[in-house]
PDB file of C-alpha atoms and ligand atoms in Angstrom:
ATOM      1  CA  ALA A   1      10.467 -18.236   2.036  1.00  0.00           C
ATOM      2  CA  PRO A   2       9.718 -14.530   1.600  1.00  0.00           C
ATOM      3  CA  PHE A   3       6.359 -13.368   2.804  1.00  0.00           C
ATOM      4  CA  VAL A   4       5.398 -12.047  -0.619  1.00  0.00           C
ATOM      5  CA  ALA A   5       6.968 -13.877  -3.545  1.00  0.00           C
ATOM      6  CA  VAL A   6       6.376 -13.017  -7.173  1.00  0.00           C
ATOM      7  CA  HIS A   7       8.194 -15.433  -9.429  1.00  0.00           C
ATOM      8  CA  ASP A   8       8.688 -14.909 -13.152  1.00  0.00           C
ATOM      9  CA  ALA A   9       5.404 -13.038 -13.539  1.00  0.00           C
ATOM     10  CA  CYS A  10       4.295 -12.041 -17.019  1.00  0.00           C
ATOM     11  CA  LYS A  11       1.237 -10.054 -17.988  1.00  0.00           C
ATOM     12  CA  THR A  12      -0.141  -8.984 -21.331  1.00  0.00           C
ATOM     13  CA  TYR A  13      -3.370  -7.040 -21.701  1.00  0.00           C
ATOM     14  CA  GLY A  14      -5.549  -7.827 -24.704  1.00  0.00           C
ATOM     15  CA  SER A  15      -4.472 -10.007 -27.601  1.00  0.00           C
ATOM     16  CA  GLY A  16      -3.426  -9.903 -31.234  1.00  0.00           C
ATOM     17  CA  GLN A  17      -2.686  -6.488 -32.710  1.00  0.00           C
ATOM     18  CA  GLY A  18      -3.919  -4.632 -29.669  1.00  0.00           C
ATOM     19  CA  ALA A  19      -1.912  -6.610 -27.122  1.00  0.00           C
ATOM     20  CA  VAL A  20      -0.022  -4.556 -24.539  1.00  0.00           C
ATOM     21  CA  ARG A  21       2.773  -6.304 -22.718  1.00  0.00           C
ATOM     22  CA  ALA A  22       2.842  -4.886 -19.226  1.00  0.00           C
ATOM     23  CA  LEU A  23       5.194  -7.201 -17.319  1.00  0.00           C
ATOM     24  CA  ALA A  24       7.946  -9.521 -18.496  1.00  0.00           C
ATOM     25  CA  HIS A  25       9.465 -12.088 -16.122  1.00  0.00           C
ATOM     26  CA  VAL A  26       9.258 -10.091 -12.926  1.00  0.00           C
ATOM     27  CA  ASP A  27      10.553 -11.392  -9.624  1.00  0.00           C
ATOM     28  CA  LEU A  28       9.773  -9.690  -6.349  1.00  0.00           C
ATOM     29  CA  GLN A  29      10.505 -10.897  -2.842  1.00  0.00           C
ATOM     30  CA  VAL A  30       9.271  -9.114   0.236  1.00  0.00           C
ATOM     31  CA  PRO A  31      10.285 -10.476   3.648  1.00  0.00           C
ATOM     32  CA  ARG A  32       7.805 -10.087   6.482  1.00  0.00           C
ATOM     33  CA  GLY A  33       7.912  -6.689   8.145  1.00  0.00           C
ATOM     34  CA  ARG A  34       9.745  -4.936   5.327  1.00  0.00           C
ATOM     35  CA  PHE A  35       8.810  -1.761   3.524  1.00  0.00           C
ATOM     36  CA  VAL A  36       9.609  -2.315  -0.133  1.00  0.00           C
ATOM     37  CA  SER A  37       9.138   0.351  -2.781  1.00  0.00           C
ATOM     38  CA  VAL A  38       8.743  -0.312  -6.478  1.00  0.00           C
ATOM     39  CA  ILE A  39       9.823   2.533  -8.724  1.00  0.00           C
ATOM     40  CA  GLY A  40      10.085   2.953 -12.465  1.00  0.00           C
ATOM     41  CA  PRO A  41       8.924   5.140 -15.319  1.00  0.00           C
ATOM     42  CA  SER A  42       5.243   5.676 -16.022  1.00  0.00           C
ATOM     43  CA  GLY A  43       3.721   2.710 -17.819  1.00  0.00           C
ATOM     44  CA  CYS A  44       6.409   0.213 -16.770  1.00  0.00           C
ATOM     45  CA  GLY A  45       3.896  -2.026 -15.039  1.00  0.00           C
ATOM     46  CA  LYS A  46       4.078  -0.963 -11.395  1.00  0.00           C
ATOM     47  CA  SER A  47       0.310  -0.874 -10.937  1.00  0.00           C
ATOM     48  CA  THR A  48      -0.018  -4.143 -12.792  1.00  0.00           C
ATOM     49  CA  LEU A  49       2.490  -5.773 -10.463  1.00  0.00           C
ATOM     50  CA  LEU A  50       0.582  -4.438  -7.471  1.00  0.00           C
ATOM     51  CA  ARG A  51      -2.727  -5.717  -8.842  1.00  0.00           C
ATOM     52  CA  LEU A  52      -1.193  -9.185  -9.240  1.00  0.00           C
ATOM     53  CA  VAL A  53      -0.061  -9.142  -5.612  1.00  0.00           C
ATOM     54  CA  ALA A  54      -3.480  -7.839  -4.570  1.00  0.00           C
ATOM     55  CA  GLY A  55      -5.158 -10.780  -6.296  1.00  0.00           C
ATOM     56  CA  LEU A  56      -7.085  -8.385  -8.534  1.00  0.00           C
ATOM     57  CA  GLU A  57      -5.513  -9.871 -11.647  1.00  0.00           C
ATOM     58  CA  GLU A  58      -3.933 -13.165 -12.601  1.00  0.00           C
ATOM     59  CA  PRO A  59      -0.506 -13.351 -14.198  1.00  0.00           C
ATOM     60  CA  ASP A  60      -0.346 -15.013 -17.635  1.00  0.00           C
ATOM     61  CA  GLY A  61       2.769 -16.803 -16.514  1.00  0.00           C
ATOM     62  CA  GLY A  62       4.673 -17.239 -13.292  1.00  0.00           C
ATOM     63  CA  ALA A  63       3.298 -17.267  -9.774  1.00  0.00           C
ATOM     64  CA  VAL A  64       2.358 -14.994  -6.902  1.00  0.00           C
ATOM     65  CA  ARG A  65       2.468 -16.375  -3.383  1.00  0.00           C
ATOM     66  CA  ILE A  66       1.558 -14.608  -0.164  1.00  0.00           C
ATOM     67  CA  CYS A  67       2.419 -16.489   2.974  1.00  0.00           C
ATOM     68  CA  GLY A  68       2.092 -19.772   1.077  1.00  0.00           C
ATOM     69  CA  ARG A  69      -1.241 -18.887  -0.531  1.00  0.00           C
ATOM     70  CA  THR A  70      -2.190 -17.656  -3.955  1.00  0.00           C
ATOM     71  CA  ALA A  71      -2.955 -13.953  -4.161  1.00  0.00           C
ATOM     72  CA  ALA A  72      -6.636 -14.749  -4.709  1.00  0.00           C
ATOM     73  CA  GLN A  73      -6.725 -16.884  -1.549  1.00  0.00           C
ATOM     74  CA  ALA A  74      -4.906 -14.201   0.421  1.00  0.00           C
ATOM     75  CA  ARG A  75      -7.380 -11.651  -0.861  1.00  0.00           C
ATOM     76  CA  ALA A  76     -10.354 -13.810   0.098  1.00  0.00           C
ATOM     77  CA  ALA A  77      -8.851 -14.251   3.575  1.00  0.00           C
ATOM     78  CA  LYS A  78      -8.642 -10.432   3.892  1.00  0.00           C
ATOM     79  CA  MET A  79      -4.899 -10.596   4.347  1.00  0.00           C
ATOM     80  CA  ILE A  80      -4.252  -7.804   1.858  1.00  0.00           C
ATOM     81  CA  GLY A  81      -4.810  -4.085   2.295  1.00  0.00           C
ATOM     82  CA  PHE A  82      -4.795  -1.650  -0.599  1.00  0.00           C
ATOM     83  CA  VAL A  83      -4.388   2.123  -0.611  1.00  0.00           C
ATOM     84  CA  PRO A  84      -5.100   3.512  -4.091  1.00  0.00           C
ATOM     85  CA  GLN A  85      -3.911   6.820  -5.496  1.00  0.00           C
ATOM     86  CA  VAL A  86      -7.327   8.360  -4.901  1.00  0.00           C
ATOM     87  CA  PRO A  87      -8.722   7.499  -1.484  1.00  0.00           C
ATOM     88  CA  ALA A  88     -12.139   5.822  -1.428  1.00  0.00           C
ATOM     89  CA  LEU A  89     -13.724   7.105   1.787  1.00  0.00           C
ATOM     90  CA  LEU A  90     -17.359   6.782   2.732  1.00  0.00           C
ATOM     91  CA  PRO A  91     -18.714  10.322   2.244  1.00  0.00           C
ATOM     92  CA  TRP A  92     -21.499  10.096   4.826  1.00  0.00           C
ATOM     93  CA  LEU A  93     -19.173   9.042   7.656  1.00  0.00           C
ATOM     94  CA  ASP A  94     -16.739  11.207   9.577  1.00  0.00           C
ATOM     95  CA  VAL A  95     -13.017  10.493   9.713  1.00  0.00           C
ATOM     96  CA  LEU A  96     -13.179   8.369  12.833  1.00  0.00           C
ATOM     97  CA  ASP A  97     -16.099   6.279  11.602  1.00  0.00           C
ATOM     98  CA  ASN A  98     -14.403   5.784   8.242  1.00  0.00           C
ATOM     99  CA  VAL A  99     -11.626   4.058  10.157  1.00  0.00           C
ATOM    100  CA  ARG A 100     -13.898   2.201  12.561  1.00  0.00           C
ATOM    101  CA  VAL A 101     -16.656   0.965  10.296  1.00  0.00           C
ATOM    102  CA  LEU A 102     -14.539  -1.233   8.055  1.00  0.00           C
ATOM    103  CA  GLU A 103     -12.519  -2.336  11.019  1.00  0.00           C
ATOM    104  CA  LYS A 104     -15.652  -3.978  12.383  1.00  0.00           C
ATOM    105  CA  VAL A 105     -16.788  -5.725   9.234  1.00  0.00           C
ATOM    106  CA  ASN A 106     -13.488  -6.486   7.590  1.00  0.00           C
ATOM    107  CA  ARG A 107     -11.066  -7.751  10.182  1.00  0.00           C
ATOM    108  CA  PRO A 108      -9.293 -10.881   9.065  1.00  0.00           C
ATOM    109  CA  GLY A 109     -10.148 -13.923  11.133  1.00  0.00           C
ATOM    110  CA  ASN A 110      -6.829 -15.641  10.617  1.00  0.00           C
ATOM    111  CA  ARG A 111      -4.738 -13.086  12.467  1.00  0.00           C
ATOM    112  CA  ARG A 112      -2.546 -13.704  15.453  1.00  0.00           C
ATOM    113  CA  GLU A 113      -4.181 -12.117  18.470  1.00  0.00           C
ATOM    114  CA  SER A 114      -4.263  -8.358  18.326  1.00  0.00           C
ATOM    115  CA  ARG A 115      -0.955  -7.156  19.670  1.00  0.00           C
ATOM    116  CA  ARG A 116      -0.667  -3.767  18.146  1.00  0.00           C
ATOM    117  CA  GLY A 117      -1.700  -0.891  20.368  1.00  0.00           C
ATOM    118  CA  LEU A 118      -1.733   1.733  17.682  1.00  0.00           C
ATOM    119  CA  ALA A 119      -3.666  -0.351  15.158  1.00  0.00           C
ATOM    120  CA  SER A 120      -6.363  -1.148  17.705  1.00  0.00           C
ATOM    121  CA  ASP A 121      -6.803   2.490  18.754  1.00  0.00           C
ATOM    122  CA  PRO A 122      -8.240   4.524  15.853  1.00  0.00           C
ATOM    123  CA  VAL A 123      -8.065   7.837  17.732  1.00  0.00           C
ATOM    124  CA  ALA A 124      -4.391   7.356  18.573  1.00  0.00           C
ATOM    125  CA  LEU A 125      -3.649   6.230  15.046  1.00  0.00           C
ATOM    126  CA  LEU A 126      -5.437   9.212  13.477  1.00  0.00           C
ATOM    127  CA  THR A 127      -3.699  11.549  15.908  1.00  0.00           C
ATOM    128  CA  ARG A 128      -0.304  10.182  14.922  1.00  0.00           C
ATOM    129  CA  LEU A 129      -1.246  10.865  11.332  1.00  0.00           C
ATOM    130  CA  GLY A 130      -2.017  14.501  12.190  1.00  0.00           C
ATOM    131  CA  LEU A 131      -5.796  14.117  12.117  1.00  0.00           C
ATOM    132  CA  GLY A 132      -6.555  14.488  15.828  1.00  0.00           C
ATOM    133  CA  ASP A 133      -8.368  17.782  15.253  1.00  0.00           C
ATOM    134  CA  VAL A 134     -10.567  16.583  12.385  1.00  0.00           C
ATOM    135  CA  LEU A 135     -11.933  13.303  13.727  1.00  0.00           C
ATOM    136  CA  HIS A 136     -15.515  14.406  13.201  1.00  0.00           C
ATOM    137  CA  ARG A 137     -15.228  15.983   9.787  1.00  0.00           C
ATOM    138  CA  ARG A 138     -16.680  14.358   6.711  1.00  0.00           C
ATOM    139  CA  PRO A 139     -14.337  13.568   3.809  1.00  0.00           C
ATOM    140  CA  ARG A 140     -15.562  16.504   1.708  1.00  0.00           C
ATOM    141  CA  GLN A 141     -14.458  18.858   4.490  1.00  0.00           C
ATOM    142  CA  LEU A 142     -10.891  17.548   4.293  1.00  0.00           C
ATOM    143  CA  SER A 143      -7.932  18.469   2.128  1.00  0.00           C
ATOM    144  CA  GLY A 144      -6.600  15.825  -0.247  1.00  0.00           C
ATOM    145  CA  GLY A 145      -3.744  15.121   2.127  1.00  0.00           C
ATOM    146  CA  MET A 146      -6.101  14.622   5.048  1.00  0.00           C
ATOM    147  CA  GLN A 147      -8.264  12.283   2.981  1.00  0.00           C
ATOM    148  CA  GLN A 148      -5.272  10.210   2.018  1.00  0.00           C
ATOM    149  CA  ARG A 149      -4.050  10.037   5.621  1.00  0.00           C
ATOM    150  CA  THR A 150      -7.529   8.882   6.666  1.00  0.00           C
ATOM    151  CA  ALA A 151      -7.264   6.131   4.059  1.00  0.00           C
ATOM    152  CA  LEU A 152      -3.855   5.176   5.487  1.00  0.00           C
ATOM    153  CA  ALA A 153      -5.274   5.038   9.012  1.00  0.00           C
ATOM    154  CA  ARG A 154      -8.089   2.796   7.837  1.00  0.00           C
ATOM    155  CA  ALA A 155      -5.658   0.507   6.027  1.00  0.00           C
ATOM    156  CA  PHE A 156      -3.404   0.134   9.080  1.00  0.00           C
ATOM    157  CA  ALA A 157      -6.358  -0.325  11.434  1.00  0.00           C
ATOM    158  CA  LEU A 158      -7.453  -3.380   9.462  1.00  0.00           C
ATOM    159  CA  GLU A 159      -4.080  -4.979  10.258  1.00  0.00           C
ATOM    160  CA  PRO A 160      -3.540  -6.596   6.889  1.00  0.00           C
ATOM    161  CA  GLN A 161      -0.711  -9.073   6.545  1.00  0.00           C
ATOM    162  CA  VAL A 162       0.443  -7.108   3.512  1.00  0.00           C
ATOM    163  CA  LEU A 163      -0.374  -3.482   2.776  1.00  0.00           C
ATOM    164  CA  LEU A 164      -0.144  -2.359  -0.842  1.00  0.00           C
ATOM    165  CA  MET A 165       0.026   1.326  -1.717  1.00  0.00           C
ATOM    166  CA  ASP A 166      -0.220   2.676  -5.258  1.00  0.00           C
ATOM    167  CA  GLU A 167       1.284   6.172  -5.362  1.00  0.00           C
ATOM    168  CA  PRO A 168      -0.797   7.353  -2.413  1.00  0.00           C
ATOM    169  CA  PHE A 169       0.881  10.763  -2.244  1.00  0.00           C
ATOM    170  CA  SER A 170       1.411  11.594  -5.892  1.00  0.00           C
ATOM    171  CA  ALA A 171      -1.653  13.858  -6.087  1.00  0.00           C
ATOM    172  CA  LEU A 172      -0.518  15.962  -3.101  1.00  0.00           C
ATOM    173  CA  ASP A 173       1.449  19.187  -3.243  1.00  0.00           C
ATOM    174  CA  GLU A 174       5.053  19.095  -2.066  1.00  0.00           C
ATOM    175  CA  PHE A 175       4.468  20.394   1.466  1.00  0.00           C
ATOM    176  CA  THR A 176       1.442  18.230   2.179  1.00  0.00           C
ATOM    177  CA  ARG A 177       3.263  15.250   0.732  1.00  0.00           C
ATOM    178  CA  GLU A 178       6.316  15.643   2.924  1.00  0.00           C
ATOM    179  CA  SER A 179       4.359  15.706   6.173  1.00  0.00           C
ATOM    180  CA  ALA A 180       2.211  12.774   5.048  1.00  0.00           C
ATOM    181  CA  GLN A 181       5.354  10.789   4.218  1.00  0.00           C
ATOM    182  CA  LEU A 182       6.872  11.447   7.634  1.00  0.00           C
ATOM    183  CA  GLN A 183       3.647  10.536   9.412  1.00  0.00           C
ATOM    184  CA  LEU A 184       3.377   7.318   7.433  1.00  0.00           C
ATOM    185  CA  LEU A 185       6.958   6.483   8.365  1.00  0.00           C
ATOM    186  CA  ASP A 186       6.264   7.210  12.033  1.00  0.00           C
ATOM    187  CA  VAL A 187       3.248   4.897  12.113  1.00  0.00           C
ATOM    188  CA  TRP A 188       4.961   2.206  10.070  1.00  0.00           C
ATOM    189  CA  GLN A 189       7.982   2.177  12.380  1.00  0.00           C
ATOM    190  CA  GLU A 190       5.674   1.238  15.211  1.00  0.00           C
ATOM    191  CA  LEU A 191       3.479  -1.267  13.369  1.00  0.00           C
ATOM    192  CA  ARG A 192       6.024  -2.799  10.940  1.00  0.00           C
ATOM    193  CA  THR A 193       3.334  -3.934   8.551  1.00  0.00           C
ATOM    194  CA  THR A 194       4.730  -5.624   5.455  1.00  0.00           C
ATOM    195  CA  VAL A 195       4.369  -2.946   2.753  1.00  0.00           C
ATOM    196  CA  VAL A 196       4.742  -2.845  -1.010  1.00  0.00           C
ATOM    197  CA  PHE A 197       4.711   0.797  -2.056  1.00  0.00           C
ATOM    198  CA  VAL A 198       4.563   1.944  -5.670  1.00  0.00           C
ATOM    199  CA  THR A 199       5.910   5.373  -6.527  1.00  0.00           C
ATOM    200  CA  HIS A 200       7.643   7.163  -9.351  1.00  0.00           C
ATOM    201  CA  SER A 201       9.562   9.318  -6.863  1.00  0.00           C
ATOM    202  CA  ILE A 202      13.068   8.124  -6.079  1.00  0.00           C
ATOM    203  CA  ALA A 203      13.246  10.515  -3.112  1.00  0.00           C
ATOM    204  CA  GLU A 204      10.040   9.085  -1.670  1.00  0.00           C
ATOM    205  CA  ALA A 205      11.231   5.509  -2.130  1.00  0.00           C
ATOM    206  CA  VAL A 206      14.545   6.237  -0.412  1.00  0.00           C
ATOM    207  CA  LEU A 207      12.863   8.100   2.444  1.00  0.00           C
ATOM    208  CA  LEU A 208      10.354   5.366   3.220  1.00  0.00           C
ATOM    209  CA  SER A 209      11.783   2.007   2.226  1.00  0.00           C
ATOM    210  CA  ASP A 210      14.150  -0.682   3.342  1.00  0.00           C
ATOM    211  CA  THR A 211      14.454  -1.917  -0.207  1.00  0.00           C
ATOM    212  CA  VAL A 212      13.841  -0.242  -3.555  1.00  0.00           C
ATOM    213  CA  VAL A 213      12.981  -2.385  -6.561  1.00  0.00           C
ATOM    214  CA  VAL A 214      13.717  -0.521  -9.766  1.00  0.00           C
ATOM    215  CA  MET A 215      11.756  -1.477 -12.858  1.00  0.00           C
ATOM    216  CA  ALA A 216      12.794  -0.882 -16.448  1.00  0.00           C
ATOM    217  CA  ALA A 217      10.480   0.613 -19.060  1.00  0.00           C
ATOM    218  CA  ALA A 218       7.621  -1.495 -20.406  1.00  0.00           C
ATOM    219  CA  PRO A 219       7.286  -4.357 -20.621  1.00  0.00           C
ATOM    220  CA  GLY A 220       8.437  -4.058 -17.037  1.00  0.00           C
ATOM    221  CA  ARG A 221      11.330  -6.120 -15.835  1.00  0.00           C
ATOM    222  CA  VAL A 222      13.190  -5.687 -12.582  1.00  0.00           C
ATOM    223  CA  ALA A 223      16.292  -3.718 -13.517  1.00  0.00           C
ATOM    224  CA  GLY A 224      17.805  -3.659 -10.061  1.00  0.00           C
ATOM    225  CA  VAL A 225      17.229  -3.973  -6.338  1.00  0.00           C
ATOM    226  CA  VAL A 226      18.739  -1.450  -3.924  1.00  0.00           C
ATOM    227  CA  ASP A 227      18.874  -2.018  -0.184  1.00  0.00           C
ATOM    228  CA  ILE A 228      18.644   1.228   1.719  1.00  0.00           C
ATOM    229  CA  ASP A 229      20.915   1.158   4.734  1.00  0.00           C
ATOM    230  CA  LEU A 230      18.842   3.124   7.181  1.00  0.00           C
ATOM    231  CA  ASP A 231      19.763   3.761  10.774  1.00  0.00           C
ATOM    232  CA  ARG A 232      16.321   2.982  12.003  1.00  0.00           C
ATOM    233  CA  PRO A 233      15.510   2.326  15.613  1.00  0.00           C
TER     234      PRO A 233
HETATM  235  P1  LIG B   1       2.576   1.970 -14.194  1.00  0.00           P
HETATM  236  O1  LIG B   1       1.775   1.714 -12.977  1.00  0.00           O
HETATM  237  O2  LIG B   1       4.034   1.678 -14.033  1.00  0.00           O
HETATM  238  O3  LIG B   1       2.346   3.317 -14.788  1.00  0.00           O
HETATM  239  P2  LIG B   1       0.747   0.105 -15.432  1.00  0.00           P
HETATM  240  O4  LIG B   1       0.856  -1.192 -14.730  1.00  0.00           O
HETATM  241  O5  LIG B   1      -0.404   0.994 -15.118  1.00  0.00           O
HETATM  242  O6  LIG B   1       2.127   0.887 -15.299  1.00  0.00           O
HETATM  243  O7  LIG B   1       0.721  -0.183 -16.982  1.00  0.00           O
HETATM  244  C1  LIG B   1       1.702  -0.978 -17.666  1.00  0.00           C
HETATM  245  C2  LIG B   1       1.334  -1.055 -19.134  1.00  0.00           C
HETATM  246  O8  LIG B   1       0.150  -1.829 -19.271  1.00  0.00           O
HETATM  247  C3  LIG B   1       1.043   0.282 -19.772  1.00  0.00           C
HETATM  248  O9  LIG B   1       1.440   0.213 -21.122  1.00  0.00           O
HETATM  249  C4  LIG B   1      -0.467   0.389 -19.647  1.00  0.00           C
HETATM  250  O10 LIG B   1      -0.996   1.231 -20.635  1.00  0.00           O
HETATM  251  C5  LIG B   1      -0.879  -1.050 -19.837  1.00  0.00           C
HETATM  252  N1  LIG B   1      -2.124  -1.384 -19.119  1.00  0.00           N
HETATM  253  C6  LIG B   1      -2.318  -1.295 -17.769  1.00  0.00           C
HETATM  254  N2  LIG B   1      -3.544  -1.707 -17.454  1.00  0.00           N
HETATM  255  C7  LIG B   1      -4.142  -2.055 -18.613  1.00  0.00           C
HETATM  256  C8  LIG B   1      -5.430  -2.578 -18.943  1.00  0.00           C
HETATM  257  N3  LIG B   1      -6.366  -2.817 -18.004  1.00  0.00           N
HETATM  258  N4  LIG B   1      -5.687  -2.819 -20.239  1.00  0.00           N
HETATM  259  C9  LIG B   1      -4.766  -2.590 -21.177  1.00  0.00           C
HETATM  260  N5  LIG B   1      -3.538  -2.125 -20.955  1.00  0.00           N
HETATM  261  C10 LIG B   1      -3.219  -1.863 -19.675  1.00  0.00           C
HETATM  262  P1  LIG B   2      -1.226   4.646 -12.881  1.00  0.00           P
HETATM  263  O1  LIG B   2      -1.517   6.089 -12.595  1.00  0.00           O
HETATM  264  O2  LIG B   2      -1.084   3.806 -11.675  1.00  0.00           O
HETATM  265  O3  LIG B   2      -0.109   4.449 -13.865  1.00  0.00           O
HETATM  266  P2  LIG B   2      -2.938   4.180 -15.076  1.00  0.00           P
HETATM  267  O4  LIG B   2      -3.325   5.585 -15.404  1.00  0.00           O
HETATM  268  O5  LIG B   2      -1.889   3.495 -15.903  1.00  0.00           O
HETATM  269  O6  LIG B   2      -2.529   4.089 -13.544  1.00  0.00           O
HETATM  270  O7  LIG B   2      -4.213   3.249 -15.071  1.00  0.00           O
HETATM  271  C1  LIG B   2      -5.387   3.601 -14.452  1.00  0.00           C
HETATM  272  C2  LIG B   2      -6.419   2.534 -14.740  1.00  0.00           C
HETATM  273  O8  LIG B   2      -6.608   2.421 -16.158  1.00  0.00           O
HETATM  274  C3  LIG B   2      -5.955   1.168 -14.278  1.00  0.00           C
HETATM  275  O9  LIG B   2      -7.055   0.513 -13.673  1.00  0.00           O
HETATM  276  C4  LIG B   2      -5.517   0.437 -15.520  1.00  0.00           C
HETATM  277  O10 LIG B   2      -5.857  -0.929 -15.465  1.00  0.00           O
HETATM  278  C5  LIG B   2      -6.302   1.119 -16.610  1.00  0.00           C
HETATM  279  N1  LIG B   2      -5.481   1.240 -17.824  1.00  0.00           N
HETATM  280  C6  LIG B   2      -4.231   1.705 -17.908  1.00  0.00           C
HETATM  281  N2  LIG B   2      -3.779   1.665 -19.156  1.00  0.00           N
HETATM  282  C7  LIG B   2      -4.800   1.157 -19.881  1.00  0.00           C
HETATM  283  C8  LIG B   2      -4.968   0.859 -21.273  1.00  0.00           C
HETATM  284  N3  LIG B   2      -3.987   1.044 -22.161  1.00  0.00           N
HETATM  285  N4  LIG B   2      -6.147   0.356 -21.659  1.00  0.00           N
HETATM  286  C9  LIG B   2      -7.119   0.144 -20.785  1.00  0.00           C
HETATM  287  N5  LIG B   2      -7.030   0.422 -19.477  1.00  0.00           N
HETATM  288  C10 LIG B   2      -5.883   0.902 -19.027  1.00  0.00           C
END
């Protein structure tokens, strides 16, 4: 079975006259170790789909399974990492401690023994993400791109079974975004964390992913699935 399996998920917000149908009969399968992007027009339900996988919301119909568990169970077991569009860093801690502090309190207990050099070495991880010179800066002394890369480092350091990202680069300018994308790809190619990545950028999806899931306009349905044939090492 796929590592992440969304089957026939439906979601409507509100009820009666004010009801908003966000998702209609969505299927999503993510094998372990894959980087899957979900793209589609604004409002098509991408964030909703991600929140269902994150266990932050329940589908009205259908099912979400992560490694044989419900999303809520997977969430409770700290199997799921989430990188939102706006990074939530602790303002009183420097970059390095932002990565280390949650690592200590939040590490999932159900993990196979730690086998990932880069994920267990915050300095190396931050350096690979281009933050080696700013380890001791506080978040407010960082650019938006640096803040988001710190959030990525923290997410990878926690070694989630599944890492969900909701348009993490969409607030960055073009130049900052491109280097952040390449650094993410570099780290991911070493760690091979299972990723579901939401974006409205086709170029970003093609650059980063193994598989692109294309959603139609709301209420979101999966309109197509494209496998990217990358010559990756
Ligand atoms: P996307 O991430 O693709 O932009 P969303 O999942 O954010 O799409 O939203 C899908 C639809 O559901 C939109 O019409 C949006 O306005 C609506 N929606 C999302 N969240 C809520 C909510 N909490 N309450 C009501 N409507 C919502
Ligand atoms: P995104 O940028 O991912 O599309 P949105 O701007 O659609 O996100 O949503 C941001 C937040 O607002 C989400 O938490 C979502 O649940 C909520 N939201 C979105 N649309 C609505 C809506 N129509 N009514 C209430 N809350 C909404």
